[in-house]
XYZ file of C-alpha atoms in Angstrom:
715
model
C 0.034 -0.172 -0.151
C 1.212 3.365 -0.819
C 2.142 5.948 2.080
C -0.626 7.929 3.225
C 0.988 11.191 4.442
C 0.152 14.750 4.958
C 1.729 17.678 3.267
C 0.731 20.655 5.520
C -1.821 23.253 5.563
C -1.167 24.816 2.064
C -4.609 26.536 1.339
C -5.290 29.804 0.030
C -8.038 32.276 1.076
C -10.869 30.689 -0.112
C -10.248 27.306 1.190
C -9.337 28.489 4.753
C -12.765 30.248 4.619
C -14.433 26.926 3.615
C -12.408 24.762 6.292
C -13.504 27.353 8.687
C -17.117 27.025 7.799
C -17.001 23.382 8.392
C -15.776 23.957 11.769
C -18.743 26.517 12.412
C -21.291 24.072 12.077
C -19.364 21.266 13.903
C -18.844 23.964 16.716
C -22.523 24.991 16.533
C -23.455 21.233 16.757
C -21.222 20.459 19.783
C -23.372 23.234 22.037
C -26.412 22.530 20.728
C -29.470 20.532 22.610
C -31.187 17.578 20.919
C -33.526 18.649 18.507
C -33.958 21.569 15.944
C -33.785 24.803 17.597
C -37.112 26.866 17.230
C -37.617 30.491 17.682
C -39.993 32.293 20.651
C -42.608 32.539 18.331
C -42.429 29.527 16.520
C -42.098 30.750 12.875
C -38.355 29.962 12.529
C -36.580 26.669 12.759
C -32.811 25.809 12.432
C -31.343 22.302 12.612
C -28.067 20.662 10.845
C -25.776 18.141 11.342
C -21.590 17.354 11.144
C -20.311 14.391 10.168
C -16.899 12.410 9.397
C -17.125 9.870 6.494
C -13.917 7.538 5.921
C -13.655 5.084 3.152
C -11.011 2.510 2.718
C -10.466 0.902 -0.581
C -9.192 -2.281 -1.055
C -6.808 -3.485 -3.861
C -3.685 -1.377 -2.446
C -5.956 2.122 -3.168
C -5.731 3.242 0.489
C -7.998 5.829 1.754
C -10.742 6.999 -0.977
C -12.430 9.562 1.151
C -11.751 11.365 4.276
C -14.575 13.829 4.225
C -15.657 16.545 7.164
C -19.042 17.767 6.213
C -21.405 20.225 7.925
C -24.762 21.373 6.756
C -27.143 24.174 8.211
C -30.754 24.120 7.480
C -33.490 26.567 8.293
C -36.857 27.704 7.500
C -38.862 30.991 8.276
C -42.528 31.535 7.853
C -43.809 34.844 7.289
C -47.289 36.598 7.787
C -49.586 36.583 5.161
C -49.093 39.372 2.721
C -51.486 40.677 0.149
C -52.753 37.969 -2.064
C -50.282 35.366 -0.325
C -52.083 33.312 2.315
C -48.785 31.282 3.076
C -45.154 32.547 2.810
C -42.177 31.026 4.082
C -38.197 30.994 3.181
C -36.241 27.776 3.197
C -32.542 27.354 2.830
C -29.623 24.621 3.113
C -25.964 25.521 3.559
C -23.204 22.926 3.303
C -19.543 22.942 3.651
C -17.325 20.049 2.902
C -13.605 19.242 3.274
C -12.635 16.124 1.552
C -8.704 15.528 3.367
C -8.394 12.388 1.198
C -6.252 14.681 -1.380
C -3.888 15.847 1.410
C -3.522 12.455 3.375
C -3.479 10.264 0.617
C -1.588 12.273 -2.145
C 0.207 9.569 -3.455
C -3.159 8.197 -4.779
C -5.147 11.165 -5.590
C -3.411 14.336 -4.880
C -0.444 16.203 -6.449
C 1.969 13.108 -6.324
C -0.445 10.695 -7.598
C 0.279 8.937 -10.920
C 3.641 7.464 -12.593
C 5.665 6.602 -15.550
C 3.766 4.351 -17.676
C 4.563 1.679 -20.493
C 2.186 0.859 -23.374
C 1.777 -2.655 -24.735
C 2.370 -4.050 -28.546
C 0.961 -7.325 -28.880
C 2.895 -7.990 -32.036
C 5.597 -8.605 -29.805
C 3.814 -11.451 -27.790
C 5.028 -15.062 -27.715
C 4.905 -16.575 -30.992
C 5.010 -13.615 -33.317
C 7.265 -13.647 -36.048
C 8.902 -10.295 -34.699
C 9.000 -11.369 -31.126
C 12.848 -10.698 -31.070
C 12.047 -6.978 -32.306
C 11.754 -5.904 -28.696
C 15.378 -6.204 -27.843
C 14.996 -2.539 -29.902
C 13.074 -1.368 -27.218
C 14.726 -2.613 -23.932
C 13.751 -6.286 -24.336
C 10.032 -5.749 -23.391
C 7.061 -5.797 -25.378
C 6.123 -2.680 -23.312
C 7.336 0.499 -24.599
C 7.352 3.864 -22.384
C 5.309 6.563 -23.096
C 6.355 8.779 -26.444
C 8.938 6.106 -27.300
C 6.485 3.800 -28.763
C 7.303 1.543 -32.086
C 5.246 3.805 -34.330
C 7.276 7.047 -33.502
C 9.317 9.295 -35.977
C 12.287 8.354 -33.816
C 11.456 4.695 -33.886
C 14.181 2.136 -35.352
C 11.203 -0.023 -36.273
C 9.286 2.119 -38.967
C 11.517 1.474 -41.936
C 12.045 -2.471 -41.200
C 8.309 -2.965 -41.231
C 7.379 -1.021 -43.964
C 9.575 1.154 -45.865
C 7.346 2.516 -48.329
C 5.635 4.558 -45.503
C 7.853 6.868 -43.339
C 6.557 7.287 -39.704
C 7.901 10.735 -39.718
C 4.657 12.665 -38.627
C 4.180 10.499 -35.560
C 5.577 11.056 -32.207
C 5.084 14.094 -29.716
C 7.425 16.218 -27.141
C 7.725 13.760 -23.959
C 11.455 14.649 -23.288
C 11.903 18.657 -23.525
C 10.457 20.952 -21.355
C 11.871 23.900 -23.004
C 9.796 23.038 -26.145
C 5.996 23.509 -26.834
C 3.557 21.218 -25.447
C 5.655 19.236 -23.296
C 3.790 15.986 -22.264
C 6.458 14.038 -20.122
C 5.904 10.653 -18.703
C 5.073 11.313 -15.120
C 1.815 11.570 -13.209
C 0.050 9.125 -15.422
C -2.249 6.180 -14.811
C -3.921 3.624 -17.315
C -7.529 4.590 -17.650
C -9.276 1.766 -15.848
C -6.486 0.041 -14.863
C -8.077 -0.694 -11.479
C -9.901 -3.114 -13.537
C -6.600 -5.369 -13.899
C -8.058 -6.143 -17.529
C -4.622 -6.889 -18.910
C -6.298 -5.809 -21.910
C -2.988 -6.465 -23.712
C -3.102 -10.213 -23.891
C -4.376 -12.706 -26.272
C -7.548 -12.757 -24.666
C -8.444 -9.306 -25.825
C -6.343 -9.453 -28.796
C -3.834 -6.714 -28.023
C -6.990 -4.480 -26.916
C -6.256 -0.319 -26.809
C -4.859 1.083 -23.374
C -4.958 4.930 -22.858
C -3.167 6.610 -20.268
C -4.702 9.760 -18.331
C -2.836 12.495 -16.458
C -4.206 12.105 -12.693
C -2.894 15.070 -10.535
C -5.346 18.040 -10.030
C -5.310 20.557 -12.887
C -3.331 23.310 -10.733
C -0.672 20.953 -10.623
C -1.019 19.285 -14.016
C -3.159 21.030 -16.589
C -2.959 18.126 -19.205
C -6.112 16.714 -20.233
C -8.080 19.450 -18.083
C -11.032 21.068 -20.638
C -11.965 24.553 -20.301
C -15.210 24.683 -18.226
C -15.541 21.066 -17.917
C -13.896 18.786 -15.691
C -10.873 21.121 -14.782
C -11.055 21.260 -11.128
C -7.722 22.418 -9.252
C -6.769 20.877 -5.911
C -8.807 23.367 -3.964
C -12.013 22.447 -5.960
C -11.409 18.741 -5.171
C -10.823 19.528 -1.527
C -13.752 21.958 -0.951
C -16.469 20.819 -3.738
C -18.953 23.105 -2.377
C -16.700 26.252 -2.640
C -16.381 26.015 -6.795
C -17.455 28.813 -8.626
C -20.943 27.857 -9.064
C -21.398 28.376 -4.956
C -22.570 24.708 -4.232
C -22.042 25.619 -0.310
C -25.700 27.682 -0.854
C -27.059 24.189 -1.706
C -30.625 25.244 -1.407
C -32.380 28.738 -1.056
C -35.976 29.221 -2.069
C -39.378 31.208 -1.162
C -42.867 29.143 -1.005
C -45.625 31.321 -1.481
C -49.305 30.209 -1.609
C -52.468 31.899 -3.271
C -55.679 30.682 -2.394
C -58.015 30.295 -5.488
C -61.698 29.626 -5.610
C -61.005 26.045 -6.235
C -57.921 24.931 -4.568
C -54.809 26.803 -4.371
C -51.711 28.150 -6.612
C -48.322 27.238 -5.188
C -45.048 29.342 -6.203
C -41.541 27.815 -5.401
C -39.079 29.770 -6.591
C -35.018 29.415 -5.845
C -32.198 26.920 -5.871
C -33.864 23.907 -5.196
C -34.377 19.939 -5.896
C -37.161 18.924 -7.939
C -38.051 15.140 -7.481
C -40.496 13.611 -10.137
C -39.058 10.073 -9.406
C -39.297 7.536 -6.386
C -36.438 4.900 -7.246
C -33.118 4.431 -5.751
C -29.449 4.147 -7.293
C -30.869 4.457 -11.020
C -33.263 6.999 -12.191
C -35.931 7.189 -14.500
C -38.312 9.956 -14.429
C -36.113 12.110 -11.676
C -34.181 14.091 -14.521
C -34.791 17.264 -13.536
C -31.546 17.986 -11.333
C -28.287 16.676 -12.248
C -26.204 14.302 -9.976
C -22.678 14.545 -8.551
C -21.560 10.950 -9.122
C -17.945 12.278 -7.792
C -19.458 11.819 -4.247
C -19.775 8.262 -4.194
C -20.277 6.804 -7.744
C -24.475 5.769 -7.686
C -24.300 4.933 -4.150
C -24.565 8.291 -2.481
C -28.616 9.029 -1.642
C -29.883 11.286 -4.135
C -31.038 13.829 -1.646
C -27.111 14.550 -1.124
C -25.961 13.986 -4.572
C -28.649 15.660 -6.474
C -27.170 18.897 -7.684
C -29.750 21.913 -6.503
C -30.716 24.462 -9.577
C -32.386 27.549 -9.638
C -35.888 26.698 -10.391
C -39.469 28.152 -10.753
C -42.168 26.138 -10.056
C -45.678 26.798 -10.260
C -48.273 24.166 -9.125
C -52.152 24.371 -9.093
C -53.146 22.078 -6.150
C -57.027 21.460 -7.073
C -57.407 18.542 -4.055
C -60.154 16.278 -4.148
C -62.321 16.989 -7.409
C -64.647 15.206 -9.593
C -63.525 11.619 -9.959
C -60.005 12.038 -8.485
C -59.128 12.040 -4.771
C -56.552 14.637 -5.594
C -55.390 16.441 -8.568
C -52.209 19.006 -9.009
C -50.849 20.733 -12.466
C -47.165 21.789 -12.057
C -45.032 23.687 -14.343
C -41.191 24.154 -13.667
C -38.362 26.663 -15.656
C -34.861 25.997 -14.959
C -33.486 29.390 -14.895
C -30.288 28.769 -13.675
C -27.054 27.947 -16.008
C -26.806 24.416 -17.082
C -25.205 21.751 -14.935
C -24.108 18.465 -16.356
C -23.856 15.441 -14.003
C -20.433 15.255 -12.563
C -18.720 12.089 -13.852
C -15.774 12.515 -11.571
C -12.621 14.059 -13.116
C -9.558 11.902 -14.073
C -7.565 11.381 -11.320
C -10.187 11.308 -8.510
C -11.510 8.248 -6.421
C -14.816 8.107 -7.923
C -15.535 8.033 -11.796
C -18.468 6.675 -12.957
C -17.923 4.257 -15.926
C -14.177 5.582 -15.931
C -15.592 8.438 -18.076
C -13.631 11.410 -16.410
C -10.294 9.376 -16.717
C -10.945 8.533 -20.399
C -12.068 12.058 -21.212
C -9.003 13.512 -19.541
C -6.532 11.162 -21.570
C -8.356 11.791 -24.872
C -8.276 15.813 -24.403
C -4.425 15.669 -23.724
C -4.112 13.505 -26.710
C -5.912 15.934 -28.559
C -3.887 19.155 -27.191
C -0.454 17.261 -26.750
C -0.374 14.054 -28.438
C -0.045 10.819 -26.787
C 0.666 7.226 -26.573
C -2.109 4.566 -27.146
C -1.299 0.891 -26.580
C -1.908 -1.483 -29.417
C -3.226 0.505 -31.951
C -1.680 0.115 -35.122
C -2.391 -3.004 -36.741
C 0.166 -5.266 -38.384
C -0.360 -8.661 -39.897
C 1.264 -10.131 -36.740
C -0.298 -7.951 -34.109
C -0.694 -4.642 -32.932
C 1.694 -2.097 -32.012
C 1.870 0.632 -29.698
C 1.667 4.222 -31.206
C 2.531 7.985 -30.452
C 0.062 10.375 -32.211
C 1.022 13.658 -32.720
C -1.271 16.447 -31.276
C -4.793 17.065 -33.232
C -4.960 13.722 -34.733
C -7.286 11.916 -31.919
C -8.805 12.805 -28.796
C -11.371 15.472 -27.474
C -10.810 18.852 -28.677
C -13.487 20.907 -26.330
C -16.697 20.836 -24.326
C -19.409 22.833 -25.842
C -21.750 23.480 -22.522
C -24.878 25.038 -23.258
C -25.970 28.282 -21.216
C -29.153 25.547 -20.241
C -31.639 28.921 -19.686
C -34.468 27.189 -21.490
C -35.513 23.730 -20.026
C -39.084 23.383 -19.032
C -41.348 20.633 -17.441
C -44.946 20.072 -16.745
C -46.352 17.546 -14.852
C -50.074 16.500 -13.867
C -50.092 14.237 -10.611
C -53.093 12.771 -8.394
C -55.064 9.969 -7.066
C -57.683 7.837 -8.401
C -59.306 5.398 -6.641
C -56.162 5.072 -4.215
C -53.902 4.917 -7.137
C -51.721 7.573 -7.169
C -50.417 8.637 -10.925
C -48.358 11.034 -12.816
C -48.132 12.233 -16.636
C -44.699 14.228 -17.129
C -43.100 15.919 -20.010
C -39.474 17.253 -19.632
C -37.390 19.137 -22.446
C -33.838 19.596 -20.974
C -30.343 19.014 -21.965
C -29.051 15.864 -21.352
C -27.133 15.654 -18.362
C -24.551 13.194 -19.649
C -21.868 13.958 -22.355
C -22.238 13.188 -26.133
C -18.784 12.537 -28.198
C -19.188 14.013 -31.527
C -16.667 13.317 -34.305
C -15.318 16.463 -34.851
C -16.591 18.148 -38.687
C -13.842 20.616 -39.299
C -10.821 17.915 -39.279
C -7.865 16.288 -37.801
C -4.331 16.036 -39.142
C -2.805 13.107 -41.153
C -0.057 11.724 -38.386
C 1.556 9.543 -41.589
C 2.571 13.061 -43.390
C 5.620 14.847 -41.907
C 4.624 18.667 -41.287
C 4.717 20.617 -44.417
C 5.206 17.520 -46.732
C 2.270 17.284 -49.419
C 1.278 13.806 -50.547
C 2.797 14.481 -53.830
C 6.354 13.897 -52.261
C 5.592 10.478 -50.672
C 6.450 8.435 -53.774
C 2.950 7.038 -53.745
C 0.538 7.058 -56.609
C -1.567 10.260 -56.409
C -4.756 8.579 -57.438
C -4.524 6.367 -54.247
C -4.976 9.309 -52.290
C -8.912 10.285 -51.914
C -7.640 13.961 -51.467
C -4.434 16.088 -51.860
C -2.994 17.309 -48.762
C -0.076 18.330 -46.928
C 1.403 17.388 -43.472
C -0.173 19.548 -40.852
C -3.754 19.978 -42.517
C -6.814 19.704 -40.459
C -9.084 18.426 -42.920
C -12.357 16.261 -42.455
C -12.109 12.541 -41.991
C -14.464 9.610 -41.297
C -14.498 7.259 -38.375
C -11.423 9.415 -36.643
C -11.707 9.041 -32.902
C -11.718 13.102 -32.731
C -14.507 14.680 -30.668
C -16.161 17.657 -29.194
C -18.120 17.053 -25.926
C -21.906 17.942 -26.415
C -25.054 17.811 -24.341
C -28.126 17.457 -26.778
C -31.456 18.420 -26.363
C -34.040 15.685 -24.783
C -37.673 15.136 -24.904
C -38.987 13.115 -22.029
C -42.231 11.997 -21.748
C -43.544 9.425 -18.825
C -45.763 8.459 -16.422
C -45.917 6.910 -13.045
C -48.358 4.538 -10.847
C -48.242 3.784 -7.166
C -50.777 1.675 -5.346
C -51.255 -0.978 -2.346
C -52.207 -4.366 -2.798
C -53.867 -6.174 0.300
C -54.293 -9.233 -1.392
C -54.722 -10.962 -4.521
C -56.751 -14.117 -5.430
C -57.344 -14.783 -1.514
C -53.446 -14.619 -1.046
C -52.143 -11.815 1.229
C -50.041 -9.441 -0.523
C -50.020 -6.547 2.005
C -47.276 -4.614 -0.521
C -46.968 -1.146 -1.903
C -45.975 -1.069 -5.807
C -44.782 1.793 -7.970
C -44.204 1.659 -11.638
C -42.617 4.434 -13.961
C -42.198 4.630 -17.497
C -40.408 7.025 -19.597
C -39.711 7.443 -23.252
C -37.100 9.905 -24.608
C -36.159 11.311 -28.063
C -32.636 13.107 -28.751
C -30.310 11.202 -26.686
C -27.019 10.312 -28.344
C -24.829 7.412 -28.190
C -21.460 5.936 -29.522
C -22.196 4.291 -33.015
C -19.212 2.949 -34.850
C -21.058 2.296 -37.929
C -21.555 5.941 -38.389
C -18.727 8.167 -40.127
C -19.008 10.427 -36.687
C -18.850 7.997 -34.337
C -22.422 8.811 -32.831
C -25.874 8.557 -33.399
C -29.423 9.614 -31.944
C -31.499 6.953 -30.621
C -35.078 6.661 -28.799
C -34.668 5.415 -25.262
C -37.533 3.395 -23.185
C -36.768 2.974 -19.473
C -39.123 1.778 -17.009
C -39.091 0.527 -13.273
C -41.136 -1.769 -11.159
C -40.529 -1.036 -7.526
C -42.165 -3.412 -4.554
C -42.142 -2.685 -0.750
C -43.396 -5.123 1.996
C -42.965 -5.111 5.623
C -42.287 -8.838 6.660
C -42.065 -10.410 10.322
C -39.300 -12.921 10.249
C -39.953 -14.366 13.722
C -36.694 -16.182 13.911
C -34.953 -13.039 13.443
C -36.944 -10.773 15.589
C -40.072 -11.148 17.336
C -41.657 -7.851 17.800
C -40.688 -5.754 14.920
C -41.134 -6.456 10.828
C -38.154 -6.270 8.312
C -38.646 -4.050 5.261
C -38.225 -6.031 1.812
C -37.885 -3.912 -1.382
C -36.897 -5.142 -4.807
C -36.515 -2.741 -7.931
C -36.160 -4.129 -11.528
C -35.169 -1.623 -13.686
C -35.346 -1.896 -17.753
C -33.891 0.072 -20.915
C -34.781 -0.570 -24.783
C -33.024 1.144 -27.393
C -35.644 1.551 -30.381
C -33.142 2.513 -32.685
C -30.150 -0.050 -31.883
C -27.542 -0.714 -34.476
C -25.621 -3.980 -34.063
C -24.143 -4.586 -38.041
C -22.446 -7.862 -38.220
C -19.787 -7.754 -41.190
C -17.058 -9.659 -42.379
C -14.660 -7.936 -40.192
C -16.395 -7.746 -36.839
C -19.505 -6.022 -35.460
C -20.212 -2.188 -35.511
C -23.187 0.013 -34.457
C -23.933 0.873 -30.773
C -22.124 -0.581 -28.017
C -24.674 -0.239 -25.694
C -27.022 -3.182 -25.228
C -30.126 -3.214 -27.009
C -32.300 -4.498 -23.723
C -30.646 -4.272 -20.412
C -32.096 -5.041 -16.938
C -30.875 -4.438 -13.520
C -32.149 -5.523 -10.124
C -31.786 -4.169 -6.785
C -33.051 -5.617 -3.438
C -33.244 -3.991 0.052
C -33.471 -6.069 3.355
C -33.714 -3.799 6.556
C -34.273 -4.810 10.021
C -35.369 -2.591 13.155
C -33.906 -3.393 17.166
C -33.175 -1.608 19.997
C -36.163 0.629 19.365
C -35.379 1.342 16.007
C -31.937 2.674 17.122
C -29.991 -0.017 15.346
C -30.798 -0.884 12.017
C -28.955 -3.507 9.642
C -29.683 -3.580 6.270
C -28.059 -5.290 3.053
C -28.657 -3.460 -0.365
C -27.576 -5.551 -3.463
C -27.811 -4.752 -7.344
C -27.073 -6.858 -10.298
C -26.474 -5.586 -13.956
C -27.847 -8.996 -16.331
C -26.262 -7.943 -19.196
C -23.221 -6.807 -17.890
C -23.177 -9.712 -15.668
C -21.912 -7.522 -12.499
C -23.072 -6.783 -9.366
C -22.706 -5.181 -5.829
C -23.225 -5.780 -2.225
C -23.641 -3.480 0.416
C -24.115 -4.684 3.983
C -24.616 -1.794 6.653
C -25.379 -1.305 10.496
C -27.097 2.460 11.467
C -26.608 2.631 15.054
C -28.211 5.900 16.458
C -26.115 6.145 19.516
C -28.357 8.688 20.952
C -30.594 11.422 20.122
C -27.606 13.338 18.552
C -24.982 10.958 17.434
C -25.340 8.413 14.752
C -23.147 5.991 13.656
C -23.212 3.902 10.268
C -20.477 0.912 9.091
C -20.403 -0.672 6.256
C -18.854 -2.086 3.332
C -19.247 -1.820 -0.713
C -18.349 -5.193 -2.842
C -18.627 -5.535 -6.068
C -18.692 -8.905 -8.075
C -19.193 -10.489 -11.344
C -17.989 -9.450 -15.023
C -16.264 -6.713 -15.839
C -14.394 -6.528 -18.935
C -17.235 -6.330 -21.731
C -15.862 -5.683 -24.937
C -16.931 -4.127 -28.082
C -15.371 -3.253 -31.470
C -13.292 -0.216 -31.111
C -12.914 1.080 -34.853
C -9.128 0.097 -35.153
C -9.967 -1.491 -38.800
C -11.645 1.577 -40.110
C -9.519 3.377 -43.068
C -9.482 7.119 -41.940
C -6.037 7.544 -43.762
C -6.223 5.824 -47.194
C -3.871 4.455 -48.601
C -1.695 4.630 -45.422
C -4.420 2.459 -43.478
C -6.420 -0.553 -44.781
C -10.088 -1.582 -44.119
C -9.634 -5.205 -43.541
C -8.558 -7.673 -40.903
C -6.851 -10.603 -42.538
C -8.410 -13.711 -42.229
C -7.281 -16.413 -39.594
C -4.576 -18.561 -40.934
C -4.660 -22.143 -40.252
C -1.787 -23.790 -38.506
C 0.174 -20.905 -37.928
C 1.461 -20.475 -34.265
C 0.691 -16.862 -34.247
C -3.296 -17.172 -35.565
C -4.471 -14.196 -37.071
C -7.913 -13.305 -36.680
C -10.120 -10.496 -35.328
C -9.951 -12.265 -31.729
C -6.112 -12.327 -31.510
C -5.188 -9.312 -33.896
C -7.539 -6.862 -32.049
C -9.535 -5.645 -34.897
C -12.545 -3.818 -33.664
C -12.008 -6.267 -30.673
C -11.221 -4.653 -26.862
C -12.392 -3.514 -24.000
C -11.647 0.269 -24.341
C -12.885 2.253 -25.166
C -16.376 1.202 -25.713
C -16.769 -1.612 -23.728
C -17.523 0.432 -20.638
C -20.901 1.250 -22.230
C -21.714 -2.744 -22.016
C -20.132 -2.877 -18.462
C -22.151 0.016 -17.042
C -21.316 1.598 -13.565
C -21.646 -1.767 -11.928
C -19.183 -3.297 -14.047
C -16.566 -0.538 -14.387
C -16.470 -0.194 -10.626
C -14.864 -3.896 -10.046
C -11.765 -3.770 -7.664
C -13.268 -0.668 -5.910
C -14.358 -2.340 -2.867
C -14.506 -0.403 0.431
C -14.930 -0.325 4.112
C -16.924 2.674 5.133
C -17.498 4.494 8.167
C -19.524 7.534 9.171
C -19.765 9.400 12.627
C -22.778 11.889 12.382
C -23.803 14.551 15.105
C -27.488 16.090 14.399
C -28.568 19.151 16.198
């Protein structure tokens, strides 16, 4: 295990104030009596908590969280004014300091990462050129910036003298030259999965490498305005530029009507349209901060509040309905996407933050990618120059034009809702660039006419360094497309059915979206839109298990999530499968088992989830002990199991730089000691980067098992 040491207090003015805010909440809690503070006239109430969260990750990763958090909530009721019969103000303030970036800086802070090497499967056992690695220190792995496919490589002319490799390579050695991209502070993307993505099992699949230190320490791969956090932003996430310390502040006002009442809620708030756990179907208004703890943080704490205007017409009981409400919402605050976790941080859902930072570094500075270049005997690590592959920028919309309407009511004891939401996708889309990329086979300034290759073989004449539009190039802009969601829900209680006691509550949600974008290797720009159907069926039942507890029932709760991709593409060609890496249909099951002991002060529970298509799951045992009216202790674990390494074609067999690249994978050579087929050579086969969409958040979090401890003081 790496050392976990302190680097001292190197905070600027903003972090000092942030740390002080945490201390104030803790200090306030230490002298308050149990229960909330209420003013003498009863119109104002203040309460809150302070807690410490410590997570220890297995598999030699050390501490993954050492968080100190304070939260203060208040509500103030005012006298009726004018047309308003009820008027109140509500607020929530939160301060967080995550010390993991200081006490475990070797893994997550300013000393994280190391030097890396990239694999070339062509140098593997049985290869006709297995002896060639002697040119690279006797190993099939070459250092960052010194791969076989590089302008300075001794292998270029030996493999194919007709194609000079003088356009490949980047500056990994000269700190005085522009775009310095050294072999320090790096980590293999999704290396925590121990994928061995370079052996015969994956045919020499791709490996990417990401800078992992905070952006003020190492700016490589930090996209302006998106996942570009410095060390203080990571330590004190509530005190970033969007002022998340002001978690909620909104005004509630009610106007009585001839029939019912009209309620307005204006300000930064959470608007909840769904009732699911772990995964969401209808609850898409507020984005989620997955960087807190992937999908496992309670939505109440992980939702990112937004400035929203909400108007709700509450009719109450009317006609055939026991209750009926109409709601309109407008998000007037700037757009905020889901927080996916920046590259190099403990929690990066789907490993997306690591991949994005790796690709952004590739575009800006160049990079080494393992096993990218195909040869008849396997794949070679490749040093790409800048502006060839990667992510150029993130186009984040303003987001002041997101709207929703909802009809909610109760009919014969069945709660129901109909929902419509027009919003920007909170998940990013990678769109292939339209303006162009450079051809790495051409040295800067050298035209195609000087290559010695017949001109008729080139799709178009160009000069080295030109950035022209090409197809099937993994070079992207990040976008957040417009999405229209139409959905419905129902919840009801069943006492018995066909004479059999059921005694259960059921809830159902169904949503259809139009406008979402997904990776698509059959499309020249490597993405396409698809309509989606998502649904969930939930079941809750209190059940006595006398052998475990004579006096209190246990809560049993199960959810079944489903997803169907209506415009799914899966095209089987002679060279592999292309299309959407996402499953056409996927199903996830969750189950909660919770008990209650010692007057409900001790609550053991087990939560588990399983992704059917990814063949991956998680189980989380936990004990919640309410020590007193003020003190609470939670001890638990989060353990993953199953299959993580789902593979999908990665497009290396496309032909973006004709005539330097070719389309086809060679057929299998019978009797060859080094079989040449797609499964071994790696054509369209690999875990990175698209297999992550098949593994999902459960599969991609394998080897992130944790022991978890939370101590909280409420006041």
